[in-house]
mmCIF file of C-alpha atoms and ligand atoms in Angstrom:
data_model
loop_
_atom_site.group_PDB
_atom_site.id
_atom_site.type_symbol
_atom_site.label_atom_id
_atom_site.label_comp_id
_atom_site.label_asym_id
_atom_site.label_seq_id
_atom_site.Cartn_x
_atom_site.Cartn_y
_atom_site.Cartn_z
ATOM 1 C CA MET W 241 -5.925 -17.532 -2.282
ATOM 2 C CA LEU W 242 -6.123 -15.831 1.088
ATOM 3 C CA ILE W 243 -7.761 -12.407 0.876
ATOM 4 C CA LEU W 244 -7.646 -10.086 3.898
ATOM 5 C CA HIS W 245 -9.389 -6.756 4.270
ATOM 6 C CA CYS W 246 -6.812 -4.157 5.316
ATOM 7 C CA PRO W 247 -8.475 -2.012 7.988
ATOM 8 C CA ASN W 248 -5.957 0.772 7.375
ATOM 9 C CA CYS W 249 -6.586 1.498 3.702
ATOM 10 C CA GLY W 250 -9.798 -0.447 3.129
ATOM 11 C CA ILE W 251 -8.474 -2.654 0.317
ATOM 12 C CA ASP W 252 -9.309 -6.353 0.081
ATOM 13 C CA ALA W 253 -5.739 -7.458 -0.465
ATOM 14 C CA ASP W 254 -4.771 -10.893 -1.672
ATOM 15 C CA GLU W 255 -1.853 -12.616 -0.037
ATOM 16 C CA THR W 256 0.594 -11.608 -2.756
ATOM 17 C CA GLU W 257 0.281 -8.020 -1.475
ATOM 18 C CA LEU W 258 0.706 -9.041 2.142
ATOM 19 C CA ALA W 259 3.559 -10.070 4.406
ATOM 20 C CA ALA W 260 2.870 -12.518 7.217
ATOM 21 C CA GLY W 261 3.975 -11.222 10.614
ATOM 22 C CA GLY W 262 3.533 -14.328 12.737
ATOM 23 C CA GLU W 263 1.450 -14.892 15.814
ATOM 24 C CA ALA W 264 -0.641 -12.060 17.251
ATOM 25 C CA HIS W 265 -0.856 -10.638 20.747
ATOM 26 C CA LEU W 266 2.548 -11.764 22.017
ATOM 27 C CA LYS W 267 3.438 -10.137 25.270
ATOM 28 C CA ARG W 268 6.972 -8.905 25.256
ATOM 29 C CA PHE W 269 9.106 -9.977 28.186
ATOM 30 C CA GLY W 270 12.244 -7.890 28.281
ATOM 31 C CA PRO W 271 14.668 -6.631 30.917
ATOM 32 C CA GLY W 272 13.794 -7.774 34.424
ATOM 33 C CA SER W 273 11.933 -10.888 33.282
ATOM 34 C CA GLY W 274 12.970 -14.468 33.959
ATOM 35 C CA ASP W 275 14.720 -16.718 31.451
ATOM 36 C CA GLU W 276 11.614 -18.833 31.043
ATOM 37 C CA GLU W 277 9.373 -15.858 30.243
ATOM 38 C CA PHE W 278 11.886 -14.547 27.761
ATOM 39 C CA GLU W 279 12.220 -17.954 26.127
ATOM 40 C CA ASP W 280 8.435 -18.185 25.823
ATOM 41 C CA TYR W 281 8.284 -14.728 24.287
ATOM 42 C CA LEU W 282 10.968 -15.591 21.771
ATOM 43 C CA PHE W 283 10.132 -19.148 20.830
ATOM 44 C CA LYS W 284 6.833 -20.517 22.125
ATOM 45 C CA ARG W 285 4.102 -20.301 19.547
ATOM 46 C CA GLU W 286 0.649 -21.680 19.052
ATOM 47 C CA ASN W 287 0.209 -24.115 16.182
ATOM 48 C CA PRO W 288 -3.542 -24.502 16.065
ATOM 49 C CA LYS W 289 -5.666 -26.557 13.743
ATOM 50 C CA GLY W 290 -8.556 -24.120 13.534
ATOM 51 C CA VAL W 291 -8.966 -20.630 14.978
ATOM 52 C CA HIS W 292 -5.799 -18.558 14.850
ATOM 53 C CA PHE W 293 -4.831 -14.919 15.365
ATOM 54 C CA GLU W 294 -2.031 -13.443 13.322
ATOM 55 C CA ARG W 295 -0.277 -10.229 12.427
ATOM 56 C CA TRP W 296 -0.122 -9.212 8.784
ATOM 57 C CA ARG W 297 1.332 -6.258 6.968
ATOM 58 C CA HIS W 298 -0.084 -4.704 3.807
ATOM 59 C CA ALA W 299 3.449 -4.697 2.450
ATOM 60 C CA ALA W 300 2.821 -3.888 -1.218
ATOM 61 C CA GLY W 301 0.004 -1.504 -0.321
ATOM 62 C CA CYS W 302 -0.366 1.057 2.433
ATOM 63 C CA GLY W 303 2.517 -0.557 4.329
ATOM 64 C CA LYS W 304 0.617 -0.810 7.596
ATOM 65 C CA TRP W 305 0.251 -3.662 10.084
ATOM 66 C CA PHE W 306 -3.042 -5.171 11.156
ATOM 67 C CA HIS W 307 -4.425 -8.254 12.901
ATOM 68 C CA ALA W 308 -6.370 -11.096 11.328
ATOM 69 C CA ALA W 309 -8.485 -13.868 12.839
ATOM 70 C CA ARG W 310 -8.843 -16.889 10.601
ATOM 71 C CA CYS W 311 -9.173 -20.657 10.491
ATOM 72 C CA THR W 312 -6.012 -22.535 9.563
ATOM 73 C CA THR W 313 -7.915 -25.541 8.237
ATOM 74 C CA THR W 314 -10.516 -23.877 6.017
ATOM 75 C CA LEU W 315 -8.795 -20.502 5.426
ATOM 76 C CA GLU W 316 -12.068 -18.839 6.447
ATOM 77 C CA VAL W 317 -11.368 -15.306 7.615
ATOM 78 C CA PHE W 318 -13.380 -14.228 10.660
ATOM 79 C CA GLY W 319 -12.218 -10.652 10.492
ATOM 80 C CA THR W 320 -9.331 -8.196 10.542
ATOM 81 C CA TYR W 321 -8.745 -5.459 13.076
ATOM 82 C CA SER W 322 -6.385 -2.739 14.203
ATOM 83 C CA ALA W 323 -2.769 -3.505 15.082
ATOM 84 C CA GLN W 324 -3.017 -1.134 18.031
ATOM 85 C CA THR W 325 -4.719 -3.520 20.448
ATOM 86 C CA THR W 326 -3.703 -6.302 22.820
ATOM 87 C CA GLU W 327 -6.785 -8.458 22.277
ATOM 88 C CA PRO W 328 -9.274 -9.259 19.529
ATOM 89 C CA PRO W 329 -12.423 -7.100 19.476
ATOM 90 C CA LYS W 330 -15.581 -8.561 20.953
ATOM 91 C CA GLU W 331 -17.505 -8.677 17.672
ATOM 92 C CA ILE W 332 -14.849 -10.871 16.095
ATOM 93 C CA CYS W 333 -14.776 -13.219 19.120
ATOM 94 C CA ASP W 334 -18.582 -13.405 18.970
ATOM 95 C CA LYS W 335 -18.471 -14.202 15.293
ATOM 96 C CA ILE W 336 -15.964 -16.997 15.895
ATOM 97 C CA SER W 337 -18.127 -18.354 18.724
ATOM 98 C CA GLY W 338 -21.050 -18.519 16.320
ATOM 99 C CA LYS W 339 -19.063 -20.537 13.807
ATOM 100 C CA ARG W 340 -16.680 -22.531 16.038
ATOM 101 C CA PRO W 341 -18.512 -23.043 19.345
ATOM 102 C CA GLY W 342 -16.173 -23.775 22.226
ATOM 103 C CA TRP W 343 -13.085 -22.385 20.504
ATOM 104 C CA ALA W 344 -10.129 -21.299 22.611
ATOM 105 C CA TRP W 345 -6.803 -19.719 21.717
ATOM 106 C CA ARG W 346 -4.216 -18.949 24.359
ATOM 107 C CA LEU W 347 -5.950 -16.557 26.780
ATOM 108 C CA PHE W 348 -8.962 -15.937 24.561
ATOM 109 C CA LYS W 349 -12.144 -17.908 24.102
ATOM 110 C CA MET N 145 26.441 21.581 -11.774
ATOM 111 C CA LEU N 146 25.357 18.162 -12.960
ATOM 112 C CA GLU N 147 22.138 18.005 -14.891
ATOM 113 C CA ALA N 148 19.427 15.836 -13.386
ATOM 114 C CA VAL N 149 18.110 13.051 -15.627
ATOM 115 C CA SER N 150 15.206 10.693 -15.063
ATOM 116 C CA ALA N 151 15.762 6.949 -14.804
ATOM 117 C CA LEU N 152 15.041 6.094 -18.445
ATOM 118 C CA ASP N 153 15.241 9.526 -20.050
ATOM 119 C CA ALA N 154 11.631 9.510 -21.337
ATOM 120 C CA ALA N 155 11.901 6.134 -23.088
ATOM 121 C CA SER N 156 8.645 5.028 -24.706
ATOM 122 C CA PHE N 157 6.962 2.050 -26.325
ATOM 123 C CA ASN N 158 3.854 1.708 -28.455
ATOM 124 C CA GLY N 159 1.951 -1.504 -27.923
ATOM 125 C CA PHE N 160 -1.780 -1.937 -27.502
ATOM 126 C CA ALA N 161 -1.241 0.740 -24.886
ATOM 127 C CA ARG N 162 1.399 3.437 -24.972
ATOM 128 C CA ILE N 163 4.105 3.265 -22.301
ATOM 129 C CA GLU N 164 6.182 6.342 -21.646
ATOM 130 C CA GLU N 165 8.602 7.211 -18.910
ATOM 131 C CA ALA N 166 7.424 10.554 -17.549
ATOM 132 C CA GLY N 167 10.809 12.213 -17.222
ATOM 133 C CA LEU N 168 11.635 14.223 -14.143
ATOM 134 C CA ARG N 169 8.722 14.688 -11.758
ATOM 135 C CA GLY N 170 8.764 16.295 -8.357
ATOM 136 C CA MET N 171 7.572 14.082 -5.491
ATOM 137 C CA ILE N 172 7.584 14.900 -1.802
ATOM 138 C CA THR N 173 6.787 12.399 0.923
ATOM 139 C CA LEU N 174 4.894 13.988 3.799
ATOM 140 C CA ARG N 175 4.216 11.908 6.872
ATOM 141 C CA GLY N 176 2.296 13.138 9.868
ATOM 142 C CA ASP N 177 -1.188 13.384 11.302
ATOM 143 C CA LEU N 178 -3.362 13.795 8.209
ATOM 144 C CA GLY N 179 -6.167 15.138 10.384
ATOM 145 C CA SER N 180 -4.098 18.091 11.529
ATOM 146 C CA THR N 181 -4.850 21.485 10.045
ATOM 147 C CA GLY N 182 -1.139 22.191 9.787
ATOM 148 C CA VAL N 183 -0.445 19.154 7.617
ATOM 149 C CA LYS N 184 -3.491 19.783 5.422
ATOM 150 C CA ASN N 185 -2.620 23.435 4.905
ATOM 151 C CA ALA N 186 1.042 22.694 4.191
ATOM 152 C CA ALA N 187 0.187 20.074 1.561
ATOM 153 C CA THR N 188 -2.656 21.907 -0.135
ATOM 154 C CA GLY N 189 -0.773 25.197 -0.040
ATOM 155 C CA VAL N 190 2.101 23.757 -2.066
ATOM 156 C CA ALA N 191 0.089 21.534 -4.412
ATOM 157 C CA GLY N 192 -2.864 23.855 -4.993
ATOM 158 C CA VAL N 193 -5.436 21.041 -4.873
ATOM 159 C CA ASP N 194 -7.894 19.838 -2.235
ATOM 160 C CA MET N 195 -6.807 17.441 0.476
ATOM 161 C CA PRO N 196 -7.519 13.878 -0.737
ATOM 162 C CA GLY N 197 -9.557 11.429 1.312
ATOM 163 C CA ARG N 198 -8.641 7.791 1.875
ATOM 164 C CA ARG N 199 -7.238 6.210 -1.328
ATOM 165 C CA GLU N 200 -7.788 9.375 -3.325
ATOM 166 C CA ALA N 201 -5.423 11.311 -5.546
ATOM 167 C CA ASN N 202 -6.216 14.888 -6.547
ATOM 168 C CA CYS N 203 -4.016 15.861 -9.450
ATOM 169 C CA VAL N 204 -3.992 18.796 -11.833
ATOM 170 C CA GLY N 205 -1.174 18.736 -14.364
ATOM 171 C CA GLU N 206 2.104 18.022 -12.595
ATOM 172 C CA LYS N 207 0.722 19.121 -9.241
ATOM 173 C CA GLY N 208 -1.319 17.068 -6.856
ATOM 174 C CA ILE N 209 -1.657 15.199 -3.600
ATOM 175 C CA ALA N 210 -2.031 11.442 -3.311
ATOM 176 C CA TRP N 211 -3.127 9.571 -0.171
ATOM 177 C CA MET N 212 -0.486 6.901 0.487
ATOM 178 C CA SER N 213 -1.486 5.554 3.899
ATOM 179 C CA PRO N 214 -3.316 6.805 7.012
ATOM 180 C CA ASP N 215 -0.277 8.913 7.902
ATOM 181 C CA GLU N 216 1.388 9.582 4.550
ATOM 182 C CA LEU N 217 0.807 11.820 1.551
ATOM 183 C CA LEU N 218 2.661 12.106 -1.709
ATOM 184 C CA VAL N 219 2.819 15.744 -2.767
ATOM 185 C CA LEU N 220 3.423 16.269 -6.478
ATOM 186 C CA VAL N 221 4.973 19.410 -7.888
ATOM 187 C CA PRO N 222 7.062 20.161 -11.002
ATOM 188 C CA TYR N 223 10.554 18.735 -10.557
ATOM 189 C CA ALA N 224 12.285 22.103 -10.496
ATOM 190 C CA GLU N 225 10.075 23.250 -7.605
ATOM 191 C CA ALA N 226 10.387 20.140 -5.447
ATOM 192 C CA GLU N 227 13.330 21.151 -3.288
ATOM 193 C CA HIS N 228 11.827 24.558 -2.619
ATOM 194 C CA ALA N 229 8.364 23.115 -1.954
ATOM 195 C CA ALA N 230 9.790 20.566 0.508
ATOM 196 C CA GLY N 231 11.418 23.454 2.357
ATOM 197 C CA VAL N 232 8.146 25.383 2.460
ATOM 198 C CA ILE N 233 6.311 22.352 3.903
ATOM 199 C CA SER N 234 9.101 21.693 6.415
ATOM 200 C CA ARG N 235 9.046 25.242 7.702
ATOM 201 C CA ALA N 236 5.243 25.259 7.909
ATOM 202 C CA LEU N 237 5.377 22.111 10.051
ATOM 203 C CA ALA N 238 8.339 23.160 12.199
ATOM 204 C CA GLY N 239 6.369 22.756 15.423
ATOM 205 C CA GLU N 240 4.632 19.515 14.437
ATOM 206 C CA HIS N 241 5.588 15.859 14.501
ATOM 207 C CA ALA N 242 5.988 15.343 10.770
ATOM 208 C CA LEU N 243 8.473 14.141 8.180
ATOM 209 C CA VAL N 244 9.102 15.817 4.843
ATOM 210 C CA ALA N 245 11.432 14.376 2.219
ATOM 211 C CA ASN N 246 12.039 15.282 -1.396
ATOM 212 C CA VAL N 247 11.976 11.805 -2.987
ATOM 213 C CA SER N 248 11.903 12.972 -6.630
ATOM 214 C CA ASP N 249 15.220 11.340 -7.477
ATOM 215 C CA ALA N 250 14.316 8.120 -5.670
ATOM 216 C CA ARG N 251 11.329 7.461 -7.909
ATOM 217 C CA ALA N 252 10.397 6.896 -11.505
ATOM 218 C CA MET N 253 7.060 7.586 -13.135
ATOM 219 C CA PHE N 254 5.447 6.100 -16.227
ATOM 220 C CA TYR N 255 2.418 7.099 -18.252
ATOM 221 C CA VAL N 256 0.353 4.175 -19.461
ATOM 222 C CA SER N 257 -2.268 5.397 -21.884
ATOM 223 C CA GLY N 258 -4.776 4.315 -24.477
ATOM 224 C CA ASP N 259 -7.738 1.951 -24.581
ATOM 225 C CA GLY N 260 -5.661 -0.953 -23.328
ATOM 226 C CA ALA N 261 -4.032 0.873 -20.401
ATOM 227 C CA ARG N 262 -6.341 -0.634 -17.808
ATOM 228 C CA GLU N 263 -5.653 -4.102 -19.106
ATOM 229 C CA VAL N 264 -1.876 -3.646 -19.026
ATOM 230 C CA LEU N 265 -1.986 -2.861 -15.306
ATOM 231 C CA ALA N 266 -4.514 -5.611 -14.618
ATOM 232 C CA LYS N 267 -2.061 -8.140 -16.056
ATOM 233 C CA LEU N 268 0.679 -7.068 -13.654
ATOM 234 C CA SER N 269 -1.131 -6.261 -10.420
ATOM 235 C CA PRO N 270 -3.626 -8.018 -8.126
ATOM 236 C CA ALA N 271 -5.615 -4.758 -7.892
ATOM 237 C CA ASP N 272 -9.246 -4.739 -8.991
ATOM 238 C CA MET N 273 -9.042 -2.716 -12.200
ATOM 239 C CA HIS N 274 -12.714 -2.846 -13.148
ATOM 240 C CA PRO N 275 -13.782 0.576 -14.500
ATOM 241 C CA GLU N 276 -16.494 0.795 -11.863
ATOM 242 C CA THR N 277 -14.025 0.027 -9.069
ATOM 243 C CA PHE N 278 -10.975 2.023 -10.086
ATOM 244 C CA ARG N 279 -11.628 5.484 -11.496
ATOM 245 C CA PRO N 280 -9.873 8.832 -11.944
ATOM 246 C CA GLY N 281 -9.385 10.481 -8.562
ATOM 247 C CA GLN N 282 -8.359 7.262 -6.843
ATOM 248 C CA ILE N 283 -4.899 5.901 -6.058
ATOM 249 C CA ARG N 284 -3.961 2.265 -5.663
ATOM 250 C CA ARG N 285 -0.718 1.180 -4.049
ATOM 251 C CA THR N 286 0.031 -2.388 -4.999
ATOM 252 C CA ARG N 287 2.699 -4.406 -6.743
ATOM 253 C CA LEU N 288 3.586 -4.766 -10.414
ATOM 254 C CA ALA N 289 4.866 -8.341 -10.738
ATOM 255 C CA GLN N 290 7.537 -8.444 -8.054
ATOM 256 C CA VAL N 291 8.006 -4.814 -7.054
ATOM 257 C CA PRO N 292 5.921 -2.245 -5.159
ATOM 258 C CA ALA N 293 4.238 0.410 -7.259
ATOM 259 C CA GLY N 294 1.358 2.853 -7.136
ATOM 260 C CA PHE N 295 -0.867 4.391 -9.756
ATOM 261 C CA TRP N 296 -3.695 6.814 -10.307
ATOM 262 C CA MET N 297 -5.544 8.012 -13.410
ATOM 263 C CA ARG N 298 -4.908 11.391 -14.929
ATOM 264 C CA ASP N 299 -7.996 10.947 -17.115
ATOM 265 C CA THR N 300 -10.190 8.037 -18.170
ATOM 266 C CA GLU N 301 -7.470 6.441 -20.252
ATOM 267 C CA THR N 302 -4.186 7.645 -18.814
ATOM 268 C CA PHE N 303 -2.512 6.142 -15.769
ATOM 269 C CA GLU N 304 0.431 7.637 -13.925
ATOM 270 C CA VAL N 305 2.471 4.819 -12.423
ATOM 271 C CA ILE N 306 5.180 5.333 -9.806
ATOM 272 C CA CYS N 307 7.867 2.927 -8.653
ATOM 273 C CA PHE N 308 11.301 3.091 -7.101
ATOM 274 C CA ARG N 309 13.952 4.439 -9.467
ATOM 275 C CA SER N 310 16.145 1.395 -8.878
ATOM 276 C CA VAL N 311 13.509 -0.833 -10.525
ATOM 277 C CA ALA N 312 12.507 1.564 -13.315
ATOM 278 C CA ASP N 313 14.051 -0.595 -16.026
ATOM 279 C CA TYR N 314 12.348 -3.708 -14.656
ATOM 280 C CA VAL N 315 8.961 -1.950 -14.551
ATOM 281 C CA PHE N 316 9.416 -0.556 -18.061
ATOM 282 C CA GLY N 317 10.140 -4.093 -19.239
ATOM 283 C CA LEU N 318 7.035 -5.408 -17.501
ATOM 284 C CA LEU N 319 4.812 -2.715 -18.978
ATOM 285 C CA LYS N 320 6.196 -3.222 -22.490
ATOM 286 C CA ASN N 321 5.715 -6.961 -22.243
ATOM 287 C CA ALA N 322 2.171 -6.624 -20.926
ATOM 288 C CA ALA N 323 1.349 -4.233 -23.795
ATOM 289 C CA GLN N 324 2.735 -6.445 -26.591
ATOM 290 C CA PRO N 325 0.469 -6.239 -29.640
ATOM 291 C CA GLY N 326 -1.403 -9.511 -29.993
ATOM 292 C CA SER N 327 -1.529 -10.127 -26.245
ATOM 293 C CA GLU N 328 -4.778 -8.243 -25.698
ATOM 294 C CA ILE N 329 -7.291 -10.057 -23.533
ATOM 295 C CA GLY N 330 -10.166 -7.643 -24.002
ATOM 296 C CA TYR N 331 -11.645 -8.185 -20.580
ATOM 297 C CA PHE N 332 -12.622 -4.599 -19.853
HETATM 298 ZN ZN1 ZN E 183 -3.641 -1.353 3.547
#
């Protein structure tokens, strides 16, 4: 069972209280962008075996969104952090580097 | 004028815990910046209790304030006062970015009481119900089986459980089933 710490209310919530919100840190391409950028924004997603960054919502709890960094193969959770950011915090990246040297995910490594 | 009635009209059940629909209770949703003096004063002024911290519920009788999320409070008042109290809060926050809604008729409340009360909720929710983890003065928003719910403790053996009115019958059924005599687990 996946258990994520909600940084908004401080509860360690199991996945039955959570709603998955898909991939994290998507940059929205809207009006004025090219077709290719918009297509990428809508449809192109990572599908990693290993380190992944996702959005989750504490749906049956405080109702708030947050980010989670975890491993898709082992379900190890590296950390959760605020929804109001465009990149993972340094301490979580450092922690991942300690456990998965050489990891890379989209723009981050 | 139509007379207001609660979802299950104070239906009750005696199992290894007692389940009782609470009847009409006043509940006001207040969303805004919980750090603002205006919001704190508006909520505490109406409820007559201290401002709760994160995941806390301060309740005295039918009045109280429960922390629902980083930007949401549930203000409890007697049902008959709810509409007036919501107006008082609204006017106090006229110049602030805030939302006030009387949700009394959108909700149902249950009392779950007795020695087995903790166990009844533990059967239905993923929340950690250990007596050292969940105590009077705290609130937990979670789910009961398949629907969202929240609860806090009025005293060491009485829980007040809230859910949406539309699922009141479902929740009553869940609570009754979980409290069936003979189904005690005796974990706590
Ligand atoms: Zn939460």
